[in-house]
PDB file of C-alpha atoms in Angstrom:
ATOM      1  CA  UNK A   1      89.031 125.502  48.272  1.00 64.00           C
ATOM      2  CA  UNK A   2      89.835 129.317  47.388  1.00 79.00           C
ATOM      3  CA  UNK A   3      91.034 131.156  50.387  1.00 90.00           C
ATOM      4  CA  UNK A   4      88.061 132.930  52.252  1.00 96.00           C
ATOM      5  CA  UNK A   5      89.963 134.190  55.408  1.00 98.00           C
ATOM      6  CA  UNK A   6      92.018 136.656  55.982  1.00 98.00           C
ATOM      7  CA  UNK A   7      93.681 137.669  59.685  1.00 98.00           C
ATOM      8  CA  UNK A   8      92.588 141.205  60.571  1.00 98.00           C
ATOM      9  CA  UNK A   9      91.154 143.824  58.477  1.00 98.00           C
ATOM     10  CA  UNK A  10      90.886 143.528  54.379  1.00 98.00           C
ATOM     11  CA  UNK A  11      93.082 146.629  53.178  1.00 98.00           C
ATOM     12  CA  UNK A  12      92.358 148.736  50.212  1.00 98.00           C
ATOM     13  CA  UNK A  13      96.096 147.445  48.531  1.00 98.00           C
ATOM     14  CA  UNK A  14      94.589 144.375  48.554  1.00 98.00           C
ATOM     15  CA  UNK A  15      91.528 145.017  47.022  1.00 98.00           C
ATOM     16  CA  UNK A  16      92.973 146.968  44.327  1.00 98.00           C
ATOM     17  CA  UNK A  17      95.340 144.297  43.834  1.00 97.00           C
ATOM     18  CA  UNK A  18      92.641 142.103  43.406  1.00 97.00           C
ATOM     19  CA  UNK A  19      91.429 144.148  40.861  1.00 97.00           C
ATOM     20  CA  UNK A  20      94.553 145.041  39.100  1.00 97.00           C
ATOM     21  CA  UNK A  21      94.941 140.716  38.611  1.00 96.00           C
ATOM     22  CA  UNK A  22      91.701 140.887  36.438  1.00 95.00           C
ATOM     23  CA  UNK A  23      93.272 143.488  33.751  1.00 94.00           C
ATOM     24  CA  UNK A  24      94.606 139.841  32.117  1.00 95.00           C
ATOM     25  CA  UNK A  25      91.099 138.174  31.776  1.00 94.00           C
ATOM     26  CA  UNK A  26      89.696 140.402  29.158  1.00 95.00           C
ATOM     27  CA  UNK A  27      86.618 138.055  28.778  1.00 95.00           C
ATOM     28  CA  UNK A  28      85.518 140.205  31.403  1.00 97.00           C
ATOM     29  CA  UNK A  29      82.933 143.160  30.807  1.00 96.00           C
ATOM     30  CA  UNK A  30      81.788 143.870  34.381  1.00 97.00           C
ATOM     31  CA  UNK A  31      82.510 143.820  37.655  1.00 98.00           C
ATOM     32  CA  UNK A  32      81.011 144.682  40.727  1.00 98.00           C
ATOM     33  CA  UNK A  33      82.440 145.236  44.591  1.00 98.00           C
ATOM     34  CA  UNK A  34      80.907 144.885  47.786  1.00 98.00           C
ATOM     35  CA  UNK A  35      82.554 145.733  50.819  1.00 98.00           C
ATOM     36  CA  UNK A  36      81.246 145.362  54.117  1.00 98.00           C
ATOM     37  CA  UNK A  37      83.032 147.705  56.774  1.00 98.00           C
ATOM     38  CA  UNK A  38      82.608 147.815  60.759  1.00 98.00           C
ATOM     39  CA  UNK A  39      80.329 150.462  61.709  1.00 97.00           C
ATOM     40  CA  UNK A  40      80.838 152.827  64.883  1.00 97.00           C
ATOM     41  CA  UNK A  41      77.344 151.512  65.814  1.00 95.00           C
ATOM     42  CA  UNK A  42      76.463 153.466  69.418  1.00 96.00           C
ATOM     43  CA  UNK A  43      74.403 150.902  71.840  1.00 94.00           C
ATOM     44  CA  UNK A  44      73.265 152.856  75.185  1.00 94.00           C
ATOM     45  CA  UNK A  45      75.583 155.675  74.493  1.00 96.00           C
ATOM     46  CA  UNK A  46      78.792 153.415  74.103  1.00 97.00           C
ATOM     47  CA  UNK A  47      80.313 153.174  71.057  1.00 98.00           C
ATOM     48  CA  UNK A  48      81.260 150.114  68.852  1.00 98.00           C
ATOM     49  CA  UNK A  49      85.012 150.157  68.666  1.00 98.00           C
ATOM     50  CA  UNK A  50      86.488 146.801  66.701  1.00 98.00           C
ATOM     51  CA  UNK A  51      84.787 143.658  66.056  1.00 98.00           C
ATOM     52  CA  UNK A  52      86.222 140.279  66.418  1.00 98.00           C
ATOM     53  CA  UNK A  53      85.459 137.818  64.274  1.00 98.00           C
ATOM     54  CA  UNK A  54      85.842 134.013  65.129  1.00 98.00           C
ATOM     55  CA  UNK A  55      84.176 131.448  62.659  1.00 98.00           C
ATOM     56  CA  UNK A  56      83.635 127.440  63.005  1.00 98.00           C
ATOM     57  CA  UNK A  57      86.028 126.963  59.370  1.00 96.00           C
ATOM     58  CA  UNK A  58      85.706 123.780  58.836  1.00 94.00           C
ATOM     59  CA  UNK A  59      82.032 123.835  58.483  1.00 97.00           C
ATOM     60  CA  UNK A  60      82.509 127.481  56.875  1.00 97.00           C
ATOM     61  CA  UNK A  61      84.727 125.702  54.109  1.00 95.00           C
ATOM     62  CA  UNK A  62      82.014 123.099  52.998  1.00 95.00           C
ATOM     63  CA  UNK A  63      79.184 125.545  53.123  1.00 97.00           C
ATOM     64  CA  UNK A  64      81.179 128.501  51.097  1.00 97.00           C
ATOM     65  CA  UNK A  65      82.015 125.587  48.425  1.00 96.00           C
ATOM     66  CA  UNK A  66      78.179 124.788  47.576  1.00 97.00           C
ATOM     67  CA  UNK A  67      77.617 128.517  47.650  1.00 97.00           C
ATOM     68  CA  UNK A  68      80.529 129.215  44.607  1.00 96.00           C
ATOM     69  CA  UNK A  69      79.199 126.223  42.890  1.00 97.00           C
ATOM     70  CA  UNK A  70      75.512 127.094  43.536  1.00 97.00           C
ATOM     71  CA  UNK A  71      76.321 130.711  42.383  1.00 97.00           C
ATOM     72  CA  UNK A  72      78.635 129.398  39.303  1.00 97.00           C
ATOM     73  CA  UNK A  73      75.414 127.294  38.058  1.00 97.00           C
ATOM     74  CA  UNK A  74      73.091 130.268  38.997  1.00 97.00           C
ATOM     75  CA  UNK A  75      74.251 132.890  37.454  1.00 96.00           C
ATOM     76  CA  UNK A  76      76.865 133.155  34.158  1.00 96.00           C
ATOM     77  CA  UNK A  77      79.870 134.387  35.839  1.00 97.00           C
ATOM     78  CA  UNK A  78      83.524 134.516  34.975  1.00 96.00           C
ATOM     79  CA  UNK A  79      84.926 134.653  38.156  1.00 95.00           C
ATOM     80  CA  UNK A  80      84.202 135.214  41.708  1.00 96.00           C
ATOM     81  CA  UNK A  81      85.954 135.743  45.127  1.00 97.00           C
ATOM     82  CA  UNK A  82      84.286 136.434  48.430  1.00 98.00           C
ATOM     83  CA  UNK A  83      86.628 137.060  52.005  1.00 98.00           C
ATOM     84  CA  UNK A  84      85.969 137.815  55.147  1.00 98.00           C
ATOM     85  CA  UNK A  85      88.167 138.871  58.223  1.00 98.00           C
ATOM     86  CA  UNK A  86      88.771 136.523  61.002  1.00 98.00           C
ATOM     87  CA  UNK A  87      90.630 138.139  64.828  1.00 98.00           C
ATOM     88  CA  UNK A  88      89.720 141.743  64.989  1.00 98.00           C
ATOM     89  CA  UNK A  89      88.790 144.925  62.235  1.00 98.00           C
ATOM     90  CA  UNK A  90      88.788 148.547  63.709  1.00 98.00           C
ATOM     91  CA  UNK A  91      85.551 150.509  62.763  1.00 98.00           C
ATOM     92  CA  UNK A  92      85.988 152.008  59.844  1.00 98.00           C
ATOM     93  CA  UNK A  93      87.971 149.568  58.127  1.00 98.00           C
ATOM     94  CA  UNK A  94      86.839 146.260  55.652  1.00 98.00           C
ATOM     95  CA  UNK A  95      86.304 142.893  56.937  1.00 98.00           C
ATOM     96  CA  UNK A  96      83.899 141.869  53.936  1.00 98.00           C
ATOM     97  CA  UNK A  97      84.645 141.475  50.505  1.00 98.00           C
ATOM     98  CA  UNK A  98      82.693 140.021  47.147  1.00 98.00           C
ATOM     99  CA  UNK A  99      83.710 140.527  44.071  1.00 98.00           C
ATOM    100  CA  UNK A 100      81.940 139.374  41.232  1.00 98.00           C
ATOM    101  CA  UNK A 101      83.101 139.615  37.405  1.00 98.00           C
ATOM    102  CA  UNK A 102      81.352 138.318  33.799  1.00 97.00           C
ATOM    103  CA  UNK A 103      80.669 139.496  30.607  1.00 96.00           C
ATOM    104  CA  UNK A 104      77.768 141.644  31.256  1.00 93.00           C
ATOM    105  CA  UNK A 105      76.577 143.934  34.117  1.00 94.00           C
ATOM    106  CA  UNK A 106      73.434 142.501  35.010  1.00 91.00           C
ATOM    107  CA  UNK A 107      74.625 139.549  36.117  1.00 92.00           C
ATOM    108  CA  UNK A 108      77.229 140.595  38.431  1.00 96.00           C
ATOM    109  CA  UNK A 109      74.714 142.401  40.473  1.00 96.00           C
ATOM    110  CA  UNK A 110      71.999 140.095  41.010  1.00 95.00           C
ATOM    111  CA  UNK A 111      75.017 137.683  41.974  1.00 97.00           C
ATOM    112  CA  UNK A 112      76.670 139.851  44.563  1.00 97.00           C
ATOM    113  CA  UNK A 113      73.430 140.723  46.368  1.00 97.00           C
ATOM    114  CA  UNK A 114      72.962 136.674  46.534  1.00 97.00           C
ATOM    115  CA  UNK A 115      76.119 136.291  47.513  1.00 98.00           C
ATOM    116  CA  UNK A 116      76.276 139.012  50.726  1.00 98.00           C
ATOM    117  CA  UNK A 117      72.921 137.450  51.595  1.00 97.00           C
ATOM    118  CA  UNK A 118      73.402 133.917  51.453  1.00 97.00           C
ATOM    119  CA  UNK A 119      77.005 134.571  53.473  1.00 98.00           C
ATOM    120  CA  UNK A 120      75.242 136.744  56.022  1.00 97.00           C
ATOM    121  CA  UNK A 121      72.862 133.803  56.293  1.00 96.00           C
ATOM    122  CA  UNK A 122      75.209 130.551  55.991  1.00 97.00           C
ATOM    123  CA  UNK A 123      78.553 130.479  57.363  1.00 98.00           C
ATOM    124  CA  UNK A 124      79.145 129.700  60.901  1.00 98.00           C
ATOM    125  CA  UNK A 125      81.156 133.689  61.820  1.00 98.00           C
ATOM    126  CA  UNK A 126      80.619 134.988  64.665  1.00 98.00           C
ATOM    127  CA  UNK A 127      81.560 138.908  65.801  1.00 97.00           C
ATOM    128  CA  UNK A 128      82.110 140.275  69.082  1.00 97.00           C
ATOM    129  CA  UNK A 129      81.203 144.057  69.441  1.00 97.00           C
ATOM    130  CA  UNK A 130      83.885 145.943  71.205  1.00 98.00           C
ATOM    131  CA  UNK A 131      83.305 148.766  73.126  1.00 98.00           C
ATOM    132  CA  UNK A 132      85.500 151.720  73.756  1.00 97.00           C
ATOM    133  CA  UNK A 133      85.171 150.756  77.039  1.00 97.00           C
ATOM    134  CA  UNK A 134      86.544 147.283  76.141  1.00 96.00           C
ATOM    135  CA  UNK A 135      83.240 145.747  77.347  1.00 97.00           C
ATOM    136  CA  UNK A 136      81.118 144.327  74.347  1.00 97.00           C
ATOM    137  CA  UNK A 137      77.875 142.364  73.113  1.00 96.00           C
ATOM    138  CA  UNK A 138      77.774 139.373  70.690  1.00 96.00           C
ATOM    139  CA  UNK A 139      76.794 141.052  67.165  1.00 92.00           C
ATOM    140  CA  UNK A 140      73.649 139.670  65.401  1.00 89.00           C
ATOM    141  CA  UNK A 141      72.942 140.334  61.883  1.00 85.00           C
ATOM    142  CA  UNK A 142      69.546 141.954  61.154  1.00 76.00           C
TER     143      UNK A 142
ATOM    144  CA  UNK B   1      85.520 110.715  72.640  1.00 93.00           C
ATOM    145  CA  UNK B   2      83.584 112.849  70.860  1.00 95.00           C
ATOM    146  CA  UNK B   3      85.118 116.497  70.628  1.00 97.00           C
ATOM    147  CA  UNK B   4      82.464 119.115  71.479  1.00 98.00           C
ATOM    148  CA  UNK B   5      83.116 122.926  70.065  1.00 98.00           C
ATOM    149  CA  UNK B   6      81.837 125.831  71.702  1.00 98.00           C
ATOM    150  CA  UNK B   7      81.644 129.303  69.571  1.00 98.00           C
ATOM    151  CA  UNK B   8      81.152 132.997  69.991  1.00 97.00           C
ATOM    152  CA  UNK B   9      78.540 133.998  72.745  1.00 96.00           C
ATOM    153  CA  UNK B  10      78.496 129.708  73.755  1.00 97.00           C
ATOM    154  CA  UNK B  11      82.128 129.908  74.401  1.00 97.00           C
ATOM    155  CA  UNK B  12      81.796 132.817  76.429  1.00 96.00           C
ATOM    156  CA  UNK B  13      79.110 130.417  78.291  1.00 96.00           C
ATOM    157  CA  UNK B  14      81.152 127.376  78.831  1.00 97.00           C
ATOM    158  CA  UNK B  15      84.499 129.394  79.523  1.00 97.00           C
ATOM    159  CA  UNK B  16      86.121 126.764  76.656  1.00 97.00           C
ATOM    160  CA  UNK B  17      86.232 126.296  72.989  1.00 97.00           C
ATOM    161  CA  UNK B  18      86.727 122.810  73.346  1.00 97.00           C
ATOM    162  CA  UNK B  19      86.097 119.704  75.813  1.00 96.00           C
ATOM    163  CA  UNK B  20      85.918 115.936  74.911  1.00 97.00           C
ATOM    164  CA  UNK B  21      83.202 113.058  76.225  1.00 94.00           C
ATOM    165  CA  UNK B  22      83.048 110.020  76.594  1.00 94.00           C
ATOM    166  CA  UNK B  23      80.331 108.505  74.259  1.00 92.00           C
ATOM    167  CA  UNK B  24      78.512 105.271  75.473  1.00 91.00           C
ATOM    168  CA  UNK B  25      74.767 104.710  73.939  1.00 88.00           C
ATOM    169  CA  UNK B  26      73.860 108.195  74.014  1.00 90.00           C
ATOM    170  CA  UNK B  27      71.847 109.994  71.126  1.00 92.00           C
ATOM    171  CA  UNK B  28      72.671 113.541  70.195  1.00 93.00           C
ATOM    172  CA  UNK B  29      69.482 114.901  72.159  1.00 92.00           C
ATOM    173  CA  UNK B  30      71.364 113.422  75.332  1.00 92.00           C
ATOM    174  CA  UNK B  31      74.131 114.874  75.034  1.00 94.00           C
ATOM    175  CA  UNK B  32      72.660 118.340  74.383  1.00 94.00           C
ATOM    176  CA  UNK B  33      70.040 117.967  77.028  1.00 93.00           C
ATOM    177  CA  UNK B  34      73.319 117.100  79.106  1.00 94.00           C
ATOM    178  CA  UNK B  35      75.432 120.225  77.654  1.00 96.00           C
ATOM    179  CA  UNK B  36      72.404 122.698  78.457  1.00 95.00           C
ATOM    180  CA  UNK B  37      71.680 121.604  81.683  1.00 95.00           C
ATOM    181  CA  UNK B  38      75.455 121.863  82.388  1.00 96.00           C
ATOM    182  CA  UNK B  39      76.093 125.344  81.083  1.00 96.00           C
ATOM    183  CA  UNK B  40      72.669 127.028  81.685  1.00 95.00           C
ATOM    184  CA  UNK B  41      72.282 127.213  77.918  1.00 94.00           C
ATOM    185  CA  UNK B  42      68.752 126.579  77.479  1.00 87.00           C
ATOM    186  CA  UNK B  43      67.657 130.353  77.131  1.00 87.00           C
ATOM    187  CA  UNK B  44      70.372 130.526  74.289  1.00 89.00           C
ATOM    188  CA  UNK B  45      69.223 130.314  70.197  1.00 92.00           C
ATOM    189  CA  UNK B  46      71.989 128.058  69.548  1.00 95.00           C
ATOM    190  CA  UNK B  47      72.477 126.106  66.080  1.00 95.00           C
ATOM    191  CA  UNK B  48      73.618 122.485  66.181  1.00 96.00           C
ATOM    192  CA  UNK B  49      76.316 120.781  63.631  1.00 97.00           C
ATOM    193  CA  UNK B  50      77.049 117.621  63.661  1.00 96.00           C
ATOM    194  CA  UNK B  51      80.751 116.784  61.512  1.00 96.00           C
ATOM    195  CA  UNK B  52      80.081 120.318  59.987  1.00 96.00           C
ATOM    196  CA  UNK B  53      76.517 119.548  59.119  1.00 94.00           C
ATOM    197  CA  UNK B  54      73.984 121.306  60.504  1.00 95.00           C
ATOM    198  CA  UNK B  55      70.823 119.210  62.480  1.00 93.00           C
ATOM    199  CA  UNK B  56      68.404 119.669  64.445  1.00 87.00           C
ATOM    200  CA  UNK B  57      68.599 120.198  67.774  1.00 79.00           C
ATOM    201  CA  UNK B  58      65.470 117.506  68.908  1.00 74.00           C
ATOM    202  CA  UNK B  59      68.021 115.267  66.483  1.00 70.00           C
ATOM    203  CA  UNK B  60      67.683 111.336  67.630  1.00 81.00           C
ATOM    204  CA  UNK B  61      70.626 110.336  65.370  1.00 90.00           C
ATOM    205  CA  UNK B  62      73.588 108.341  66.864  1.00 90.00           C
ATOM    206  CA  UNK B  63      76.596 110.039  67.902  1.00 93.00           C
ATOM    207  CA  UNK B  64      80.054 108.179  67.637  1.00 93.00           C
ATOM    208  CA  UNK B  65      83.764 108.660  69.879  1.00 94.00           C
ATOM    209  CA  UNK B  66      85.225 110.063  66.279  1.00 95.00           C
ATOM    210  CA  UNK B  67      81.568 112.585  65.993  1.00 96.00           C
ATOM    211  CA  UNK B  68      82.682 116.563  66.326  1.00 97.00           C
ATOM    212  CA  UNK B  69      79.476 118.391  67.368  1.00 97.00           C
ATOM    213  CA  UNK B  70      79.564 121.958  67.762  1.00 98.00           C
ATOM    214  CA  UNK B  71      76.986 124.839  69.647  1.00 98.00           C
ATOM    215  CA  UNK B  72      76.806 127.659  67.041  1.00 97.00           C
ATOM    216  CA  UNK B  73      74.968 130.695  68.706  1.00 97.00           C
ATOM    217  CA  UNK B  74      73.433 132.711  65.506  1.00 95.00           C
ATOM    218  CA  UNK B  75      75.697 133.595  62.692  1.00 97.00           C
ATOM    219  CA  UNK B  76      76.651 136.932  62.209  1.00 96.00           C
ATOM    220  CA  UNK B  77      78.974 137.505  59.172  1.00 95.00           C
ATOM    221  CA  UNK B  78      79.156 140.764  56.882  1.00 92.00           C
TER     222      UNK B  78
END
């Protein structure tokens, strides 16, 4: 099982890292990024502050394994990584990233929107909306 | 015992993330109808996996001392 989860916010180093570590694999024609950042979201004039996200992992681990197989068989990929931030992300910064990488560009698309989707949809996370006022509300995805 | 697991908005509920029963001839719908009444969770959308599998909640299936079920209130990833 790749690693999925990461403690706090995803930084940018690490995401260009991650892209740097691909310069070697030159079988590789495309790749595409999503990045899914916590959004200053204003609910009855309080604003969103930090999310924190807990998940159920061991269930999490099983169901993100049939999704990289599912999307391997789906679509011709090279490679693929997808993480997610677990404890809490500030607004403004990254706590989801997919990135997606094979010979051609077409590809790579179709797979990440499946991929955002289907872990939007399918693993057990859960995010609590902070509040400046340190109050909050359980996030739900729309 | 079975080890119940209580996340996000459920945990909030039951004040723990964790508590373990003691399972005699009860089915899953038992216990849950036991859980609910317990924590006032029956206005709740909550999800229901059993050993990391997801069921269904009206589930007559067998639960066993070494079973890990879990109250998942809805997913929100991304």
């Amino acid at each position: 099982m790749k690693k999925v989860f990461i403690d706090g916010p995803i930084s940018p180093e690490f995401i260009s890292e991650s892209i740097r570590k691909h310069q070697t694999k030159t079988d590789i024609g495309a790749h595409n990024i999503f990045l899914g950042q916590v959004r200053a979201d204003v609910v009855n004039n309080k604003t969103v502050a930090a999310i924190d996200f807990t998940c159920y992992e061991a269930m999490a681990n099983e169901i993100l394994t049939d999704i990289r197989e599912k999307a391997f068989k789906t679509f011709n990929l090279t490679c693929m990584h997808i993480y997610h931030s677990l404890g809490t992300v500030k607004a403004g910064e990254i706590c989801f990233f997919v990135f997606v990488s094979a010979k051609h560009s077409s590809e790579v698309y179709e797979a990440t929107q499946y991929l955002v989707d289907i872990v939007k949809k399918k693993v057990p996370l859960f995010g609590k909306e902070i509040f400046e006022d340190e109050t909050h509300q359980w996030k739900t995805n729309k | 015992m079975a080890v119940i697991k209580y996340f996000g908005a459920v945990a909030e509920i039951t004040q723990c993330t964790e508590e373990h029963i003691e399972v005699k001839n009860e089915t899953l719908s038992d216990i849950l109808e036991h859980l609910f009444k317990k924590y006032e969770l029956q206005q709740l959308p909550i999800h229901i996996a059993l050993n990391a599998n997801l069921v269904s909640i009206e589930a007559e299936t067998a639960v066993a001392n070494t079973d890990e079920i879990a109250l998942l209130p809805p997913f929100a990833g991304g």
